[in-house]
């Protein structure tokens, strides 16, 4: 069971601002003027959940209190003691307090990387200046590792099954250190990821299908011994339902499209033949079991395609297991549009919703900073409704920082305003 935050209170942010944010709802929106610390609030939460004390120490605050939904877990309090130390206290008497200082954090970066200020790092080999988030993305999330003996077991257990994912304002590019150094378009990276994801799901389902096929004769003999008779209309209805499901699977890249329809009458001509009925019955059962193995994955792809295609007025996106995203012109579906030629708004939408649907399905909390970036009004007004659909399907919570009333629409019951008080 993942850790569920109920409320967070930050005291003395930037030395003078106090915020209390209720996270009881599945979606919470924070709004406020520039400078009240909306992005910092998101970063503090991410840092706490990921044991990233190096980033946490970089922020100016007096105290952060986190209340959990489970009363047994109670409340954690992070008290800043100077610039280089934070003390963690639990409301549970069974959990002893402890502290983490800058000296407890090992920095695992190449010798070519030098810290030039508390939040800036210079990579002299690449001639790039990176902030903490970029540094973590480039060299891995564990570059700032707290010494094993510093974090007590109770604290490790508390966050063991929780995962927070932050989607920042810079969504188009990705700094990569996996074999080839450089900056890449995320839409291309996610396209490859989706192709690999579909291929992996099909491979796993294929292994299960092979086992079903191997045991088919034995199971058929066993079923024939049951002397059960099936109704003709029932079998026809289930075969037709199976074909509709297969058609849907082909649309989301999990099956090759077959244009030849099944002749139900030809298959079930001998409707009094009990042997044939049992073969058809077992065939239907096995086919449904095979599809069930990748039904969840197909549902994710279907949701992704529906959301994106509602936005693309002159284009259509599809997917397959070889190429990932395939964007075509609606005027000529045979004309494929390279992903790098999509507008920044189109790429933002594809990247954002791919991230939410495929990378956040196991998250307890998703943090989104300014989802309105590069979007025109119509897309913006649709977005919150799509977020609700994703939250319902993936079962996570969202905390969203925005400046846009158009994004909020009529959902001001979800908004909490941050002020300078």
C-alpha positions as MATLAB code, in Angstrom:
seq = 'XXXXXXXXXXXXXXXXXXXXXXXXXXXXXXXXXXXXXXXXXXXXXXXXXXXXXXXXXXXXXXXXXXXXXXXXXXXXXXXXXXXXXXXXXXXXXXXXXXXXXXXXXXXXXXXXXXXXXXXXXXXXXXXXXXXXXXXXXXXXXXXXXXXXXXXXXXXXXXXXXXXXXXXXXXXXXXXXXXXXXXXXXXXXXXXXXXXXXXXXXXXXXXXXXXXXXXXXXXXXXXXXXXXXXXXXXXXXXXXXXXXXXXXXXXXXXXXXXXXXXXXXXXXXXXXXXXXXXXXXXXXXXXXXXXXXXXXXXXXXXXXXXXXXXXXXXXXXXXXXXXXXXXXXXXXXXXXXXXXXXXXXXXXXXXXXXXXXXXXXXXXXXXXXXXXXXXXXXXXXXXXXXXXXXXXXXXXXXXXXXXXXXXXXXXXXXXXXXXXXX';
ca = [
       0.000    0.000    0.000;
       1.477    3.353   -1.010;
       1.887    6.316    1.286;
      -1.018    8.754    0.993;
      -0.365   12.390    1.946;
      -3.343   14.119    3.565;
      -1.872   17.578    4.175;
       1.412   19.481    3.953;
       2.389   22.660    5.797;
       5.485   24.684    4.953;
       6.572   27.333    7.436;
       9.088   30.078    6.692;
       9.439   29.433    2.965;
      11.933   31.995    1.626;
      12.146   33.125    5.237;
       8.654   34.660    5.400;
       5.888   32.683    3.597;
       3.663   30.008    5.154;
       1.570   27.538    3.130;
      -0.931   24.858    4.142;
      -2.127   22.532    1.374;
      -4.915   20.003    1.850;
      -4.371   16.919   -0.327;
      -7.511   14.988    0.585;
      -8.939   15.133   -2.960;
      -7.626   13.037   -5.831;
      -6.771   16.276   -7.695;
      -5.543   19.423   -5.952;
      -4.721   22.658   -7.803;
      -2.551   25.376   -6.297;
      -2.623   28.903   -7.707;
      -0.971   32.153   -6.679;
       1.148   35.073   -7.804;
       4.688   34.627   -9.065;
       7.090   34.253   -6.169;
       4.808   32.488   -3.679;
       6.688   29.221   -4.235;
       4.322   26.955   -6.180;
       7.163   25.151   -7.965;
       9.202   24.953   -4.771;
       6.278   23.293   -2.976;
       6.212   20.584   -5.650;
       9.995   20.160   -5.484;
       9.989   19.868   -1.699;
       7.397   17.078   -1.832;
       9.352   15.243   -4.531;
      12.571   15.593   -2.536;
      10.978   14.141    0.589;
       9.502   11.134   -1.179;
      12.719   10.366   -3.061;
      15.100   10.817   -0.111;
      16.734   13.633   -2.068;
      18.023   15.556    0.931;
      20.583   17.419   -1.170;
      17.789   19.155   -3.064;
      15.705   19.585    0.087;
      18.595   21.357    1.806;
      18.891   23.773   -1.127;
      15.521   25.350   -0.267;
      15.021   28.043    2.338;
      12.371   27.027    4.867;
      11.986   26.730    8.633;
       9.796   23.659    8.859;
       7.870   21.244    6.665;
       5.107   19.123    8.190;
       3.571   16.192    6.303;
       0.381   14.503    7.503;
      -0.472   11.035    6.204;
      -3.917    9.543    5.686;
      -3.046    6.480    7.733;
      -3.257    7.603   11.355;
      -0.639    5.016   12.323;
       1.888    6.882   10.177;
       0.795   10.196   11.673;
       2.939   13.220   10.855;
       6.538   13.841    9.856;
       8.248   17.156   10.587;
      11.363   18.367    8.743;
      13.090   21.132   10.690;
      15.832   23.115    8.987;
      18.849   23.590   11.254;
      21.113   26.031    9.456;
      21.806   25.735    5.742;
      23.297   22.241    5.764;
      21.183   20.190    8.153;
      17.581   19.029    8.518;
      16.105   17.200   11.499;
      13.248   14.710   10.974;
      10.760   14.014   13.749;
       7.797   11.620   13.771;
       4.560   11.993   15.713;
       4.874    8.298   16.588;
       6.722    7.700   19.848;
       8.096    4.467   18.378;
      10.066    6.365   15.716;
      13.212    8.058   16.987;
      14.139   11.437   15.509;
      17.240   11.751   13.340;
      19.101   14.364   11.294;
      20.644   14.512    7.832;
      23.456   16.950    7.086;
      25.297   17.801    3.891;
      28.221   15.686    5.133;
      25.955   12.606    5.155;
      25.244   12.926    1.429;
      27.605   11.330   -1.056;
      27.819   13.127   -4.416;
      28.402   10.611   -7.219;
      29.215   12.656  -10.315;
      32.195   12.525  -12.718;
      35.276   14.596  -12.004;
      34.337   16.844  -14.936;
      31.308   18.129  -12.981;
      31.848   20.934  -10.471;
      29.386   22.692   -8.184;
      29.588   26.415   -8.897;
      26.727   27.525   -6.628;
      24.158   25.850   -4.324;
      21.889   25.025   -7.273;
      24.233   25.172  -10.276;
      26.716   22.636  -11.606;
      29.181   22.987  -14.461;
      29.956   20.025  -16.709;
      33.242   21.199  -18.250;
      33.362   18.287  -20.674;
      30.027   19.226  -22.267;
      30.321   22.970  -21.593;
      26.907   22.954  -19.910;
      25.565   24.511  -16.717;
      22.970   22.281  -15.050;
      20.579   22.904  -12.176;
      19.885   20.172   -9.617;
      16.956   18.690  -11.550;
      18.961   18.546  -14.782;
      21.931   17.060  -12.974;
      19.727   14.303  -11.511;
      18.169   13.629  -14.899;
      21.528   13.449  -16.640;
      23.507   11.386  -14.144;
      20.695    9.466  -12.447;
      18.331    9.952   -9.540;
      20.741    8.466   -7.013;
      23.681   10.840   -7.470;
      22.963   12.342   -4.037;
      22.844    9.259   -1.861;
      22.410    9.469    1.897;
      24.715    7.211    3.882;
      23.019    3.913    4.669;
      23.347    4.233    8.437;
      21.784    7.725    8.570;
      18.200    6.829    7.606;
      16.544    4.634   10.270;
      14.605    1.519    9.259;
      11.247    2.997   10.235;
      11.798    5.887    7.835;
      12.831    3.605    4.973;
       9.745    1.414    5.484;
       7.484    4.455    5.520;
       8.343    5.373    1.915;
       9.232    1.907    0.606;
       6.088    1.450   -1.511;
       5.542    5.063   -2.503;
       6.477    6.729   -5.733;
       6.173   10.402   -6.618;
       6.662   11.620  -10.181;
       7.225   15.272  -11.041;
       6.468   16.708  -14.464;
       8.212   20.052  -14.744;
       7.771   22.990  -17.075;
      10.507   21.809  -19.445;
       8.900   18.784  -21.077;
      10.171   18.790  -24.648;
      13.836   17.891  -24.164;
      15.679   15.195  -22.300;
      19.284   15.170  -21.218;
      20.647   11.670  -21.662;
      23.754    9.895  -20.463;
      22.829    6.402  -21.660;
      25.708    5.634  -23.968;
      25.345    8.792  -26.039;
      25.640   12.169  -24.375;
      23.392   14.936  -25.545;
      19.935   16.498  -25.526;
      17.072   14.677  -27.233;
      13.420   15.303  -28.004;
      11.300   13.501  -25.449;
       8.627   12.728  -28.020;
      11.178   10.554  -29.873;
      12.312    8.876  -26.658;
       8.741    8.118  -25.592;
       7.903    6.819  -29.062;
      10.672    4.225  -28.737;
       9.563    3.425  -25.199;
       6.005    2.784  -26.355;
       7.166    0.453  -29.134;
       9.236   -1.493  -26.603;
       6.316   -1.539  -24.161;
       3.884   -2.998  -26.693;
       6.449   -5.541  -27.886;
       7.138   -6.611  -24.303;
       3.446   -7.017  -23.502;
       2.898   -9.050  -26.668;
       5.919  -11.211  -25.889;
       4.660  -11.979  -22.400;
       1.207  -12.750  -23.777;
       2.777  -14.941  -26.456;
       4.399  -17.156  -23.832;
       1.035  -17.615  -22.141;
      -0.637  -18.304  -25.508;
       1.909  -21.017  -26.272;
       1.070  -22.736  -22.987;
      -2.670  -22.601  -23.749;
      -2.087  -24.004  -27.239;
       0.058  -26.827  -25.836;
      -2.634  -27.926  -23.402;
      -5.565  -27.368  -25.782;
      -6.038  -31.066  -26.786;
      -6.066  -32.297  -23.184;
      -8.480  -29.578  -22.078;
     -10.744  -30.257  -25.051;
     -10.936  -33.975  -24.222;
     -11.776  -33.080  -20.631;
     -14.467  -30.654  -21.766;
     -16.020  -33.204  -24.168;
     -16.358  -35.654  -21.316;
     -18.560  -33.129  -19.578;
     -21.329  -33.767  -22.152;
     -22.331  -30.095  -22.031;
     -24.368  -28.635  -24.876;
     -24.096  -24.951  -25.831;
     -26.758  -22.774  -27.409;
     -26.087  -21.721  -31.004;
     -27.121  -18.076  -30.415;
     -24.903  -17.841  -27.346;
     -21.828  -19.003  -29.262;
     -22.538  -16.668  -32.184;
     -22.927  -13.708  -29.812;
     -19.647  -14.481  -28.032;
     -17.767  -14.967  -31.309;
     -19.030  -11.607  -32.550;
     -17.981   -9.973  -29.261;
     -14.540  -11.560  -29.603;
     -14.160  -10.167  -33.113;
     -15.126   -6.671  -31.938;
     -12.482   -6.899  -29.207;
      -9.881   -8.012  -31.730;
     -10.783   -5.105  -33.974;
     -10.269   -2.720  -31.045;
      -6.922   -4.366  -30.294;
      -5.774   -3.829  -33.871;
      -6.633   -0.136  -33.612;
      -4.301    0.300  -30.648;
      -1.386   -1.650  -32.140;
      -1.771   -4.983  -30.359;
      -3.005   -7.016  -33.337;
      -2.661   -6.919  -37.091;
      -5.868   -5.823  -38.764;
      -7.694   -8.615  -40.642;
     -10.250   -7.370  -43.132;
     -11.882  -10.732  -43.780;
     -14.898  -11.142  -41.504;
     -15.707  -14.460  -39.899;
     -18.645  -16.291  -41.507;
     -20.556  -17.242  -38.377;
     -23.038  -19.434  -40.225;
     -20.255  -21.379  -41.920;
     -18.497  -21.991  -38.604;
     -21.629  -23.037  -36.768;
     -23.526  -24.773  -39.561;
     -23.557  -28.026  -37.655;
     -25.243  -26.410  -34.698;
     -26.276  -29.780  -33.333;
     -22.708  -31.082  -33.385;
     -21.704  -31.176  -29.721;
     -18.024  -31.739  -30.531;
     -17.916  -28.642  -32.724;
     -19.731  -26.637  -30.071;
     -17.140  -27.608  -27.465;
     -14.249  -26.753  -29.799;
     -15.755  -23.309  -30.445;
     -16.467  -22.798  -26.742;
     -12.880  -23.634  -25.757;
     -11.523  -21.501  -28.609;
     -13.516  -18.494  -27.347;
     -12.371  -19.018  -23.752;
      -8.710  -19.336  -24.749;
      -8.869  -16.307  -27.048;
     -10.323  -14.161  -24.274;
      -7.642  -15.352  -21.828;
      -4.903  -14.442  -24.323;
      -6.347  -10.972  -24.832;
      -6.730  -10.479  -21.074;
      -2.934  -10.717  -20.734;
      -2.474   -7.353  -22.456;
      -5.912   -5.810  -21.913;
      -4.597   -3.361  -19.295;
      -1.805   -2.226  -21.629;
      -4.249   -1.866  -24.511;
      -6.585    0.207  -22.342;
      -3.734    2.613  -21.612;
      -2.893    2.964  -25.297;
      -6.568    3.473  -26.128;
      -6.919    6.217  -23.507;
      -3.763    7.915  -24.778;
      -4.927    7.834  -28.418;
      -8.404    9.104  -27.555;
      -7.023   12.057  -25.589;
      -4.456   13.103  -28.194;
      -6.688   12.593  -31.232;
      -9.369   14.805  -29.676;
      -6.808   17.601  -29.932;
      -5.170   17.066  -33.329;
      -7.461   18.839  -35.783;
      -5.531   18.132  -39.005;
      -3.547   15.068  -37.926;
      -4.141   11.636  -36.445;
      -1.877    9.652  -34.143;
      -1.733    5.870  -34.103;
       0.734    3.384  -32.625;
       2.371    0.116  -33.518;
       4.904   -2.235  -31.978;
       7.629   -1.315  -34.487;
       7.547    2.489  -34.619;
       5.699    3.637  -31.508;
       3.918    6.911  -32.364;
       2.826    7.331  -35.980;
       1.363   10.728  -36.886;
      -0.442   11.057  -40.219;
      -2.199   13.833  -42.104;
      -5.990   13.551  -42.013;
      -6.094   14.633  -45.656;
      -3.751   11.801  -46.631;
      -3.371    9.051  -44.026;
      -0.494    7.582  -46.016;
       1.565   10.726  -45.419;
       3.474   10.216  -42.182;
       4.577   13.391  -40.389;
       7.953   13.153  -38.584;
       7.538   13.631  -34.845;
      10.215   16.328  -34.730;
       8.082   18.455  -37.098;
       5.152   18.611  -34.705;
       4.527   21.954  -33.037;
       5.742   22.559  -29.499;
       2.129   22.421  -28.301;
       1.511   19.073  -29.997;
       4.736   17.638  -28.599;
       3.888   18.958  -25.126;
       0.533   17.208  -25.200;
       1.953   13.897  -26.412;
       4.802   13.947  -23.881;
       2.634   15.054  -20.947;
      -0.124   12.506  -21.460;
       2.297    9.694  -22.275;
       4.119   10.460  -19.043;
       0.874   10.449  -17.034;
      -0.597    7.287  -18.540;
       2.477    5.090  -18.936;
       5.101    6.385  -16.483;
       2.803    7.266  -13.584;
       0.557    4.200  -13.398;
       2.360    2.989  -10.262;
       2.639    6.433   -8.651;
       0.990    7.475   -5.414;
       1.292   11.171   -6.280;
       1.996   13.071   -9.499;
       3.255   16.664   -9.337;
       2.609   18.801  -12.430;
       4.037   22.286  -12.874;
       2.191   24.640  -15.254;
       0.412   22.156  -17.556;
      -0.813   25.098  -19.640;
       2.567   25.731  -21.325;
       2.368   26.064  -25.161;
      -1.338   25.161  -25.299;
      -4.114   27.090  -26.972;
      -7.409   27.754  -25.177;
      -9.460   24.833  -26.489;
      -6.845   22.237  -25.514;
      -6.395   23.890  -22.137;
     -10.107   23.717  -21.344;
     -10.151   19.967  -22.084;
      -7.117   19.118  -19.995;
      -8.510   18.898  -16.466;
     -11.274   16.557  -17.609;
      -8.631   14.301  -19.152;
      -6.599   14.427  -15.929;
      -9.664   13.219  -14.006;
     -10.044   10.280  -16.394;
      -6.386    9.302  -15.952;
      -6.585    9.587  -12.154;
      -9.615    7.307  -12.204;
      -7.861    4.712  -14.377;
      -4.418    4.791  -12.701;
      -5.566    5.420   -9.134;
      -3.053    8.133   -8.260;
      -3.356   11.626   -6.812;
      -2.336   14.831   -8.587;
      -1.023   18.118   -7.234;
      -0.999   20.737   -9.988;
       0.530   24.223   -9.941;
      -0.950   26.623  -12.483;
      -1.482   30.282  -13.343;
      -4.353   29.598  -15.718;
      -8.049   30.169  -14.867;
      -8.849   28.599  -18.254;
      -7.256   25.338  -17.111;
      -9.350   25.394  -13.919;
     -12.632   26.210  -15.679;
     -15.563   25.531  -13.341;
     -13.483   23.414  -10.970;
     -12.628   26.043   -8.376;
     -13.584   23.571   -5.654;
     -10.243   21.907   -6.390;
      -8.220   25.157   -6.095;
      -6.200   26.298   -3.112;
      -4.723   29.786   -3.376;
      -1.206   30.374   -2.092;
      -0.495   33.861   -0.794;
       2.387   35.767    0.781;
       0.848   35.526    4.256;
];
